[in-house]
Every structure is written in C-alpha cells, then in structure tokens.
Coordinates of C-alpha atoms and ligand atoms in Angstrom, one line a residue:
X3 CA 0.0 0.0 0.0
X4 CA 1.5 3.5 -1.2
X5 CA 2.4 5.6 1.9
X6 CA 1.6 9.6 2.4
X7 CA 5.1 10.3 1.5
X8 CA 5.2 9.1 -2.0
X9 CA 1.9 10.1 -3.0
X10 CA 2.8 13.7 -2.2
X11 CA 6.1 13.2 -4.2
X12 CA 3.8 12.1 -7.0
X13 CA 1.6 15.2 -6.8
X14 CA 4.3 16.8 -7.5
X15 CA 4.0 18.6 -3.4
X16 CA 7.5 20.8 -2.7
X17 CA 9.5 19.0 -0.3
X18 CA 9.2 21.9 2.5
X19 CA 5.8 21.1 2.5
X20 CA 6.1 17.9 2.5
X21 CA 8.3 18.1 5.8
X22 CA 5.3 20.5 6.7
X23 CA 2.3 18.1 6.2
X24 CA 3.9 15.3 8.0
X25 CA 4.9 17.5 10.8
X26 CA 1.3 18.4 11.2
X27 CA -0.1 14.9 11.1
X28 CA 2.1 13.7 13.6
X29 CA 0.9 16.2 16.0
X30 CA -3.1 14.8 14.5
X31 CA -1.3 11.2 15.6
X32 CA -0.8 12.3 19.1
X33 CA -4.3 14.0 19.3
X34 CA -5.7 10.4 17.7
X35 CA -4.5 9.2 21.0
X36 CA -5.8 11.7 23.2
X37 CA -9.0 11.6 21.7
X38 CA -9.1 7.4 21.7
X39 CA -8.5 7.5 25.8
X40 CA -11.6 9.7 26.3
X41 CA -13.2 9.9 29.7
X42 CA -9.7 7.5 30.6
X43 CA -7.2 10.0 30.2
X44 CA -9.5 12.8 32.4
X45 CA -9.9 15.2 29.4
X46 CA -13.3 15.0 28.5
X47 CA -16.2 17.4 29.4
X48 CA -16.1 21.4 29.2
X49 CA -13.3 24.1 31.2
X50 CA -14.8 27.6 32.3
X51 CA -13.0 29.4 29.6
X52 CA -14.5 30.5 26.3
X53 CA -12.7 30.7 23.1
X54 CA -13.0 33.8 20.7
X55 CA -16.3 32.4 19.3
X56 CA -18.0 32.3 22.9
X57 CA -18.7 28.3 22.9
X58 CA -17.8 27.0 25.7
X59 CA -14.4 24.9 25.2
X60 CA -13.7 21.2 26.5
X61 CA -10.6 20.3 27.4
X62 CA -9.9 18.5 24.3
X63 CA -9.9 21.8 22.6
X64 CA -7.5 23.3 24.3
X65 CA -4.7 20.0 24.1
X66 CA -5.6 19.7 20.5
X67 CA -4.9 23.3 20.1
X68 CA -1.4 23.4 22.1
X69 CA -0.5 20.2 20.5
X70 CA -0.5 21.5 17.0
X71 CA 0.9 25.2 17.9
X72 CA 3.7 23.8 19.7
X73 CA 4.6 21.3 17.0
X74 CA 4.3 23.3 14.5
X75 CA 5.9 26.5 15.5
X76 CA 9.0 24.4 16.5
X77 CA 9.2 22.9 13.0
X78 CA 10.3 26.3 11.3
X79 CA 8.4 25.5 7.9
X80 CA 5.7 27.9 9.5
X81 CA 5.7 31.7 9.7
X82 CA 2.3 32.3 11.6
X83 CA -0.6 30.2 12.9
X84 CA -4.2 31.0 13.2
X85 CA -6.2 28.7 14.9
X86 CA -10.3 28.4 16.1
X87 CA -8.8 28.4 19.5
X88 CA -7.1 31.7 19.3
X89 CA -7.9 35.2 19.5
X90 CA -5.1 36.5 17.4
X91 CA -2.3 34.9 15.1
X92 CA 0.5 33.2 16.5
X93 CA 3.9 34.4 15.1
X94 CA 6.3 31.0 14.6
X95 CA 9.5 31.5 12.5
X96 CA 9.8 34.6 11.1
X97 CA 11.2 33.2 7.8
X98 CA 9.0 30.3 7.5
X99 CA 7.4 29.9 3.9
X100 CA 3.8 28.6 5.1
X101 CA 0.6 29.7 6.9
X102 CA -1.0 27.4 8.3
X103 CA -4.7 27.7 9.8
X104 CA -6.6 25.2 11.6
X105 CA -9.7 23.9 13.7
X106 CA -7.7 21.8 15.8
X107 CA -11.0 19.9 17.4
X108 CA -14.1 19.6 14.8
X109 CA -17.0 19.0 16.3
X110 CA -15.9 19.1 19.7
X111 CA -19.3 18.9 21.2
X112 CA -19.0 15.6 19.6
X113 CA -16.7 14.7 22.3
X114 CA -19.0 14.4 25.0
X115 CA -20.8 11.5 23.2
X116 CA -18.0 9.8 22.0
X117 CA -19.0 10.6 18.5
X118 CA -17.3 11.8 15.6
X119 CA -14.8 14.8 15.7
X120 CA -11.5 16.0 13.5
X121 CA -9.1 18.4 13.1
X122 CA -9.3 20.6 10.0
X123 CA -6.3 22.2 8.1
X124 CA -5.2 24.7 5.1
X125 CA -2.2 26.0 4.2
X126 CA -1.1 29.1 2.1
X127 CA 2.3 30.7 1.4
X128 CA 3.6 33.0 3.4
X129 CA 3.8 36.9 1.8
X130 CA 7.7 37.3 2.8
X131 CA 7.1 41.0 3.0
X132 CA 4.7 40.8 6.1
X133 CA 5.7 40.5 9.8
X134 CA 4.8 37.0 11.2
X135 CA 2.6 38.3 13.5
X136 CA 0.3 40.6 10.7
X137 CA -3.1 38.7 10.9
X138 CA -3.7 40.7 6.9
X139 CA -1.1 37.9 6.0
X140 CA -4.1 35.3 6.4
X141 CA -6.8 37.2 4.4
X142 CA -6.2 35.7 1.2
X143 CA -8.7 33.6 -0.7
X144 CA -9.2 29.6 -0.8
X145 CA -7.8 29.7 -4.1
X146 CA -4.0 30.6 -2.6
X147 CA -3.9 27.4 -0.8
X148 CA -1.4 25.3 -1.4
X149 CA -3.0 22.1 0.3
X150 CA -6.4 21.1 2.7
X151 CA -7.5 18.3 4.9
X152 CA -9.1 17.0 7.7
X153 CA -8.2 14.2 10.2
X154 CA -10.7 12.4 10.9
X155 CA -10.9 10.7 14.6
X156 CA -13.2 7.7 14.0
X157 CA -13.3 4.0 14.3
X158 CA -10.3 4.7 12.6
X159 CA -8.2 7.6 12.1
X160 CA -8.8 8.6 8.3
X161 CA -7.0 11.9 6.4
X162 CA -8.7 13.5 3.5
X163 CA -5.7 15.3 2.1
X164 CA -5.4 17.8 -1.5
X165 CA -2.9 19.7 -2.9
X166 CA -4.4 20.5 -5.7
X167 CA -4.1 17.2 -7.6
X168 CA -7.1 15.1 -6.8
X169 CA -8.2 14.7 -3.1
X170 CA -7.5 11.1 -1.3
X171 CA -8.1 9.5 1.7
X172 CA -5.7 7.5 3.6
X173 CA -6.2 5.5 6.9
X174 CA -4.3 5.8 9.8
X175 CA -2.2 2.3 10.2
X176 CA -1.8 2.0 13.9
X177 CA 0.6 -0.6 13.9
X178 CA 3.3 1.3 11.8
X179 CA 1.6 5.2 13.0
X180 CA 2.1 5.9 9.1
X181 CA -1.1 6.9 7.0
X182 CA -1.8 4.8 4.2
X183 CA -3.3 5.4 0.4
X184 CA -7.0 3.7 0.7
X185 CA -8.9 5.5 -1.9
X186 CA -6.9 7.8 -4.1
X187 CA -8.5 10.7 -6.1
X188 CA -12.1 9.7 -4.8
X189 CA -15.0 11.4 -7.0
X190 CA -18.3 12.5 -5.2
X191 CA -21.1 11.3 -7.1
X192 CA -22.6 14.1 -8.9
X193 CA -26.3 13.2 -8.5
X194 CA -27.6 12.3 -4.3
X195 CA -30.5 11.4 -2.6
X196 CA -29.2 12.4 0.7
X197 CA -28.9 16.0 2.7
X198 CA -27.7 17.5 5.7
X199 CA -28.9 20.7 7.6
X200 CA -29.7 21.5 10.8
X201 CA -33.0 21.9 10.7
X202 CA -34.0 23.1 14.6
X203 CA -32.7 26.8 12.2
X204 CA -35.3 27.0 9.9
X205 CA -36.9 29.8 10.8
X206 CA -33.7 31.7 10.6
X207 CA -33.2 30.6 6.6
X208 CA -33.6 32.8 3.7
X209 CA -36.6 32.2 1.3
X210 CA -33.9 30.1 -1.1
X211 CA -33.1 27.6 1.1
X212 CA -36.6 27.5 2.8
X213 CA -37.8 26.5 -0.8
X214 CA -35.2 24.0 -1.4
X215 CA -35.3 22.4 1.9
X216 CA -39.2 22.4 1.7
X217 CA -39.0 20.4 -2.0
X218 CA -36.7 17.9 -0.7
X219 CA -39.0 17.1 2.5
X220 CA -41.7 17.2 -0.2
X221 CA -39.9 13.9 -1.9
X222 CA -42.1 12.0 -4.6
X223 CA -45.1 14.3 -4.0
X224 CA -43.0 17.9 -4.8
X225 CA -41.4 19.0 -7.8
X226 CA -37.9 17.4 -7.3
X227 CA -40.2 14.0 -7.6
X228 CA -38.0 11.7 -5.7
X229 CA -37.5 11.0 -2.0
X230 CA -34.7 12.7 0.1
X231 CA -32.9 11.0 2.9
X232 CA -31.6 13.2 5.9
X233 CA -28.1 12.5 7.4
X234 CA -26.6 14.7 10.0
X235 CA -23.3 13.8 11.9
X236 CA -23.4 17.7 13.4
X237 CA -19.7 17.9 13.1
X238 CA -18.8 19.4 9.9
X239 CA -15.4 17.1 9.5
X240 CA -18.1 14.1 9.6
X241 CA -20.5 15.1 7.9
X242 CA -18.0 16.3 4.6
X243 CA -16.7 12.9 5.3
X244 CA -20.0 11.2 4.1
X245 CA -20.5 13.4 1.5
X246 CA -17.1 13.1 -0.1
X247 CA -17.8 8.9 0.6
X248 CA -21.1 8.5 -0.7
X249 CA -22.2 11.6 -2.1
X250 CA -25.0 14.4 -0.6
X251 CA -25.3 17.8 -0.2
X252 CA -24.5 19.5 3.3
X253 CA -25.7 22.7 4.5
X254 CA -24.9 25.6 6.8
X255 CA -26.4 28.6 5.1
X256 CA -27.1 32.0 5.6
X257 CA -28.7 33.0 8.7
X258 CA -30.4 36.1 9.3
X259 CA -30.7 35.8 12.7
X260 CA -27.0 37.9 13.7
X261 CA -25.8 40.5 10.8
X262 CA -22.3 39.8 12.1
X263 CA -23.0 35.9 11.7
X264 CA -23.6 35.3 7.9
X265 CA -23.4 31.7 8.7
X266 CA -22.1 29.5 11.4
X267 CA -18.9 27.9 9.8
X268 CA -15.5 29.7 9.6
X269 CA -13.7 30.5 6.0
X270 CA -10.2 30.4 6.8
X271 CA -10.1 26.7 8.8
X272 CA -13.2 25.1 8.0
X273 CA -15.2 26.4 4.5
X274 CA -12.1 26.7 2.4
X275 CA -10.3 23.6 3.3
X276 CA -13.6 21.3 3.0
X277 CA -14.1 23.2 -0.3
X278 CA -11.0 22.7 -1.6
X279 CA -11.7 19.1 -0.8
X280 CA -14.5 18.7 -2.1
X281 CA -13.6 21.1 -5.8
X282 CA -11.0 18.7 -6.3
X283 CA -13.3 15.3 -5.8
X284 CA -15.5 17.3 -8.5
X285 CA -18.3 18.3 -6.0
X286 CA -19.1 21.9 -5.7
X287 CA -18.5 24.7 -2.9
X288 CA -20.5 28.1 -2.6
X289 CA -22.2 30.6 0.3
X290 CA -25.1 30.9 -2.5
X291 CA -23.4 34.3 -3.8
X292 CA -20.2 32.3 -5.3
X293 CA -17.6 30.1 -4.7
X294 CA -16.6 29.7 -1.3
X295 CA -13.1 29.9 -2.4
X296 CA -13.3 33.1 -4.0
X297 CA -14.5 35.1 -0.7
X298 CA -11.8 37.1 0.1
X299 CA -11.5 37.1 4.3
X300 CA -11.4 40.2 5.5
X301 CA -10.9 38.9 9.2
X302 CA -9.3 35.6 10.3
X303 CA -12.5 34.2 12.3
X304 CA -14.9 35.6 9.4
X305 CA -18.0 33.2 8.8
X306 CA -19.5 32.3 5.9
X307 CA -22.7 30.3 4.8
X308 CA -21.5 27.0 3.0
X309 CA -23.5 25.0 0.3
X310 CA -21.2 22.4 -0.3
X311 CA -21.2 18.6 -2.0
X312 CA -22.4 16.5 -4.9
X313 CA -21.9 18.6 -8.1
X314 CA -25.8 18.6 -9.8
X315 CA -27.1 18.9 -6.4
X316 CA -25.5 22.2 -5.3
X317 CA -26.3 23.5 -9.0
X318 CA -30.3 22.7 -8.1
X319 CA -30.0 24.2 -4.6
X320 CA -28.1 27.0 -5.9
X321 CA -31.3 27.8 -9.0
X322 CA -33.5 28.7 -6.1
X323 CA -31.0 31.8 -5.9
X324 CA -31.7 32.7 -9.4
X325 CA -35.8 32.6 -9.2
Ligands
LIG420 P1 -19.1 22.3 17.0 O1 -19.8 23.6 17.3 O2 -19.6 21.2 17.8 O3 -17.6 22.4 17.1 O4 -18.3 24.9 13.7 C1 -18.3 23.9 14.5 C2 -19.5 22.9 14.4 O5 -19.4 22.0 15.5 C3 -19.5 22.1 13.1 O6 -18.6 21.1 13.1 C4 -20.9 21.7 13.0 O7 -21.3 21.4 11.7 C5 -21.6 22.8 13.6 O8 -20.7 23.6 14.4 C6 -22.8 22.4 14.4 O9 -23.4 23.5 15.0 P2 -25.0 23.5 15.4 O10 -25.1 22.5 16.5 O11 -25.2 24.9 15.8 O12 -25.8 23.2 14.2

C-alpha cells in the first residue's frame, strides 16, 4: 500500500511542504491518541474558559490546540498560525514559507458522546514582505492554498488530504503510526438522494433555502419528484466525510438571525479547506453568492454560509438563488 510520502512526491507537493504536512499529522497522531483515551485520560467534558467564538471549550480543545501550535511553530516551515482556538495569530519563525490555519478539534461537542470529531487544516504561502505576527497575511482567498485536509478521529483515524491534484483518503495504520493510500483521487457522485442541515434553524433561513429544503422534505409528491434521505453527523469534519464517501449535499447557510454571523462555519479553517476538498473530488463549494473559495477574508474568524457537496445537487440548490 503506497504511503503519504510518496503520494505527495507524486503530486508533484514541494519537499518543504512535504516536511510541513507530515509535521502536522504527527501532531493529529498524538491527538488520535488523546482523543481514543476519552473519559480514561480525564480530558473530556467542558473548562470555564470560552474561546474567541464564545462556545464553551472542553478540554480536548485546548490540548488539541497546544498540540499542534507547539509542533508546528517548533518545526520552522511555518511563519504564523491562526487557529479556532485563538484570539489573534501566533507568530512561529519569522522566515518560514507557510501559513498554516486550523480547527484543531471539529466537532468538539461531539466529544461528549464519544461521537465523531477531527481536526481541520489549510495552508497558504507566506507573503515574505509581512511581519509574522500581521493577521492581513491570512486574508487571502481559498484559491492561494497550497494544500487542505481534515483528520478524521473515527473507528479509525482517516486523512482527506489535497494539494491540488485530486483529493485522497488515507487510513491511519496503527501498527506502523504511518497513513496509508485507501482511496486515491475519490470522485463524489454528482447526483444524491441524501442531505444534511440543521434543521432546529429553519426559521432563521432565507426564502432560497426554505424552498429548497421544503421540495426535498416534499420527496415523490413535490417537484424534485424523488425521495430525500436526511443524514446529520453535526460535526462538519463528519459530515463532509460522508458526503465526499457517498455523495449528498451538506448545508450551513445564511442566517439572518446575527448581521455579524452570515453563517455559522469559519472560512479560513473550516469552509475553504472542506471546499477545496471537495472542488477537487468534482463536487461543488458556494455561500449561494459564489464560490466559497473566491471570498476574500477580510478577518481571520470571518463566517461564511456553505453549500457544499455533490456537483448537480448544489447547481439545483443554488437555482432557487436565481428565481
Ligand atoms: P461544534 O460547534 O460542535 O464544534 O463549527 C463547529 C461545528 O461544530 C461544526 O462542526 C458543525 O457542523 C456545527 O458547528 C454544528 O453547529 P450547530 O449545532 O449549531 O448546528
């Protein structure tokens, strides 16, 4: 079975960032671990401190977060950090090439029912001209990234990894701790039967989505003239997981209930790497204005709305824009 290493090399991936990915994941090895001990190792349930976002953070958070900082400033390929977890950017090594932003825990309410959770990557060049610690260094769009994933703590540890040649998955082999080629350049399904929203937020849609949700309840009696299945994992990392394995569309979109909160999902470490994704498995990516990828951040926790999956079914969700 090919290993990480050479399918980088055959993507054609710089050797820096080789060094890079492989730095990360072995800090997504160690929080593999943590995350497998659960209510064992004493880190499970919630601390009294809030991150930026005001959720309340579990401990998990926090070790995933320090985990990855501290491994990756130490490594030097990395010039600044921005992370769900903190407030501002983290300066690393001043002459580092790569930015690298991340959700280091997915999900984390997840954690409380032993259900699924991840960690969720991108990484851009460095501009060589900006101080590490400039947080306008980060607001570039999806399109600058140089490669996307997500770790995905399951029954087994699985990496959906691009760099802009196709997007595979690999499984974590415990038995060596290397990650393993099990389904390269995977293809979502363009066509689906299955969709993911959370649906308690209804009331909160805009018209579009209220229409399109409404015709796929409405199943061989509405206009879409087929039946819909629902599927909701209620961890984005899991949730584009099943989409990018079987197909589906998955939703966050805009809600009107906060001006300042277009949508729930962050750009920089959770829209744009799961579109990136999810572009190069030949689904499609969008807030319902355009391409997720295209939004240029202009703040490093913006949130946008995401409409993201199986290519035909985003194009039909998207024409209730257009009426
Ligand atoms: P969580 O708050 O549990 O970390 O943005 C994080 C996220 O999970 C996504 O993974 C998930 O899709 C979404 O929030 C779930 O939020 P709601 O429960 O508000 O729908």
């Amino acid at each position: 079975m090919k290993r990480l290493n050479s399918q980088l090399q055959e993507d054609g991936a710089p050797m820096e960032l080789i060094l890079l990915i492989r730095t990360l994941l072995a800090g997504c090895k160690e929080i593999s671990f943590r995350v497998g001990q659960g209510a064992l190792a004493g880190v499970l349930g919630s601390t009294l401190s809030e991150n930026v976002q005001g959720e309340t953070q579990k401990k998990l958070d926090v070790i995933s977060n320090q985990i990855l900082k501290d491994i990756l400033s130490e490594s030097g390929y990395v010039k600044a950090i921005s992370s769900e977890e903190e407030d501002d950017v983290v300066a690393c090594n001043p002459d580092g090439k790569y930015l690298v932003s991340f959700d280091p825990l997915d999900g984390s309410s997840n954690t409380d029912i032993n259900s699924l959770i991840g960690t969720i990557f991108s990484i851009t060049h460095a501009p060589q001209w900006m101080d590490a610690d400039d947080p306008s260094a980060f607001l570039q769009p999806g399109t600058q990234s140089v490669a996307a994933g997500y770790v995905l703590y399951g029954p087994s540890a699985m990496l959906a990894l691009t760099t802009g040649k196709g997007t595979h998955l690999y499984t974590l082999d415990k038995t060596h701790g290397g990650f393993l080629l099990t389904t390269p350049n995977i293809m979502i399904s363009e066509q689906t039967s299955e969709y993911s929203i959370n649906a308690s937020n209804q009331r909160h849609w805009e018209a579009p989505i209220q229409e399109y949700v409404s015709d796929l309840i409405a199943g061989t009696d509405g206009p879409r003239e087929k039946d819909f299945n629902m599927r909701s994992v209620a961890a984005m990392v899991g949730d584009i997981h099943r989409v990018l394995s079987r197909g589906g569309i998955f939703m966050y979109p805009y809600d009107k209930r906060d001006p300042n909160k277009p949508g729930k999902l962050r750009l920089l470490y959770e829209a744009n790497p799961m579109a990136f994704l999810v572009e190069q498995a030949g689904g499609l990516a969008d807030t319902g204005a355009g391409r997720i990828m295209e939004v240029m951040p202009t703040e490093i926790h913006q949130r946008v709305p995401v409409l993201i999956g199986s290519k035909k079914e985003v194009e039909t969700c998207l024409s209730y824009y257009k009426k």
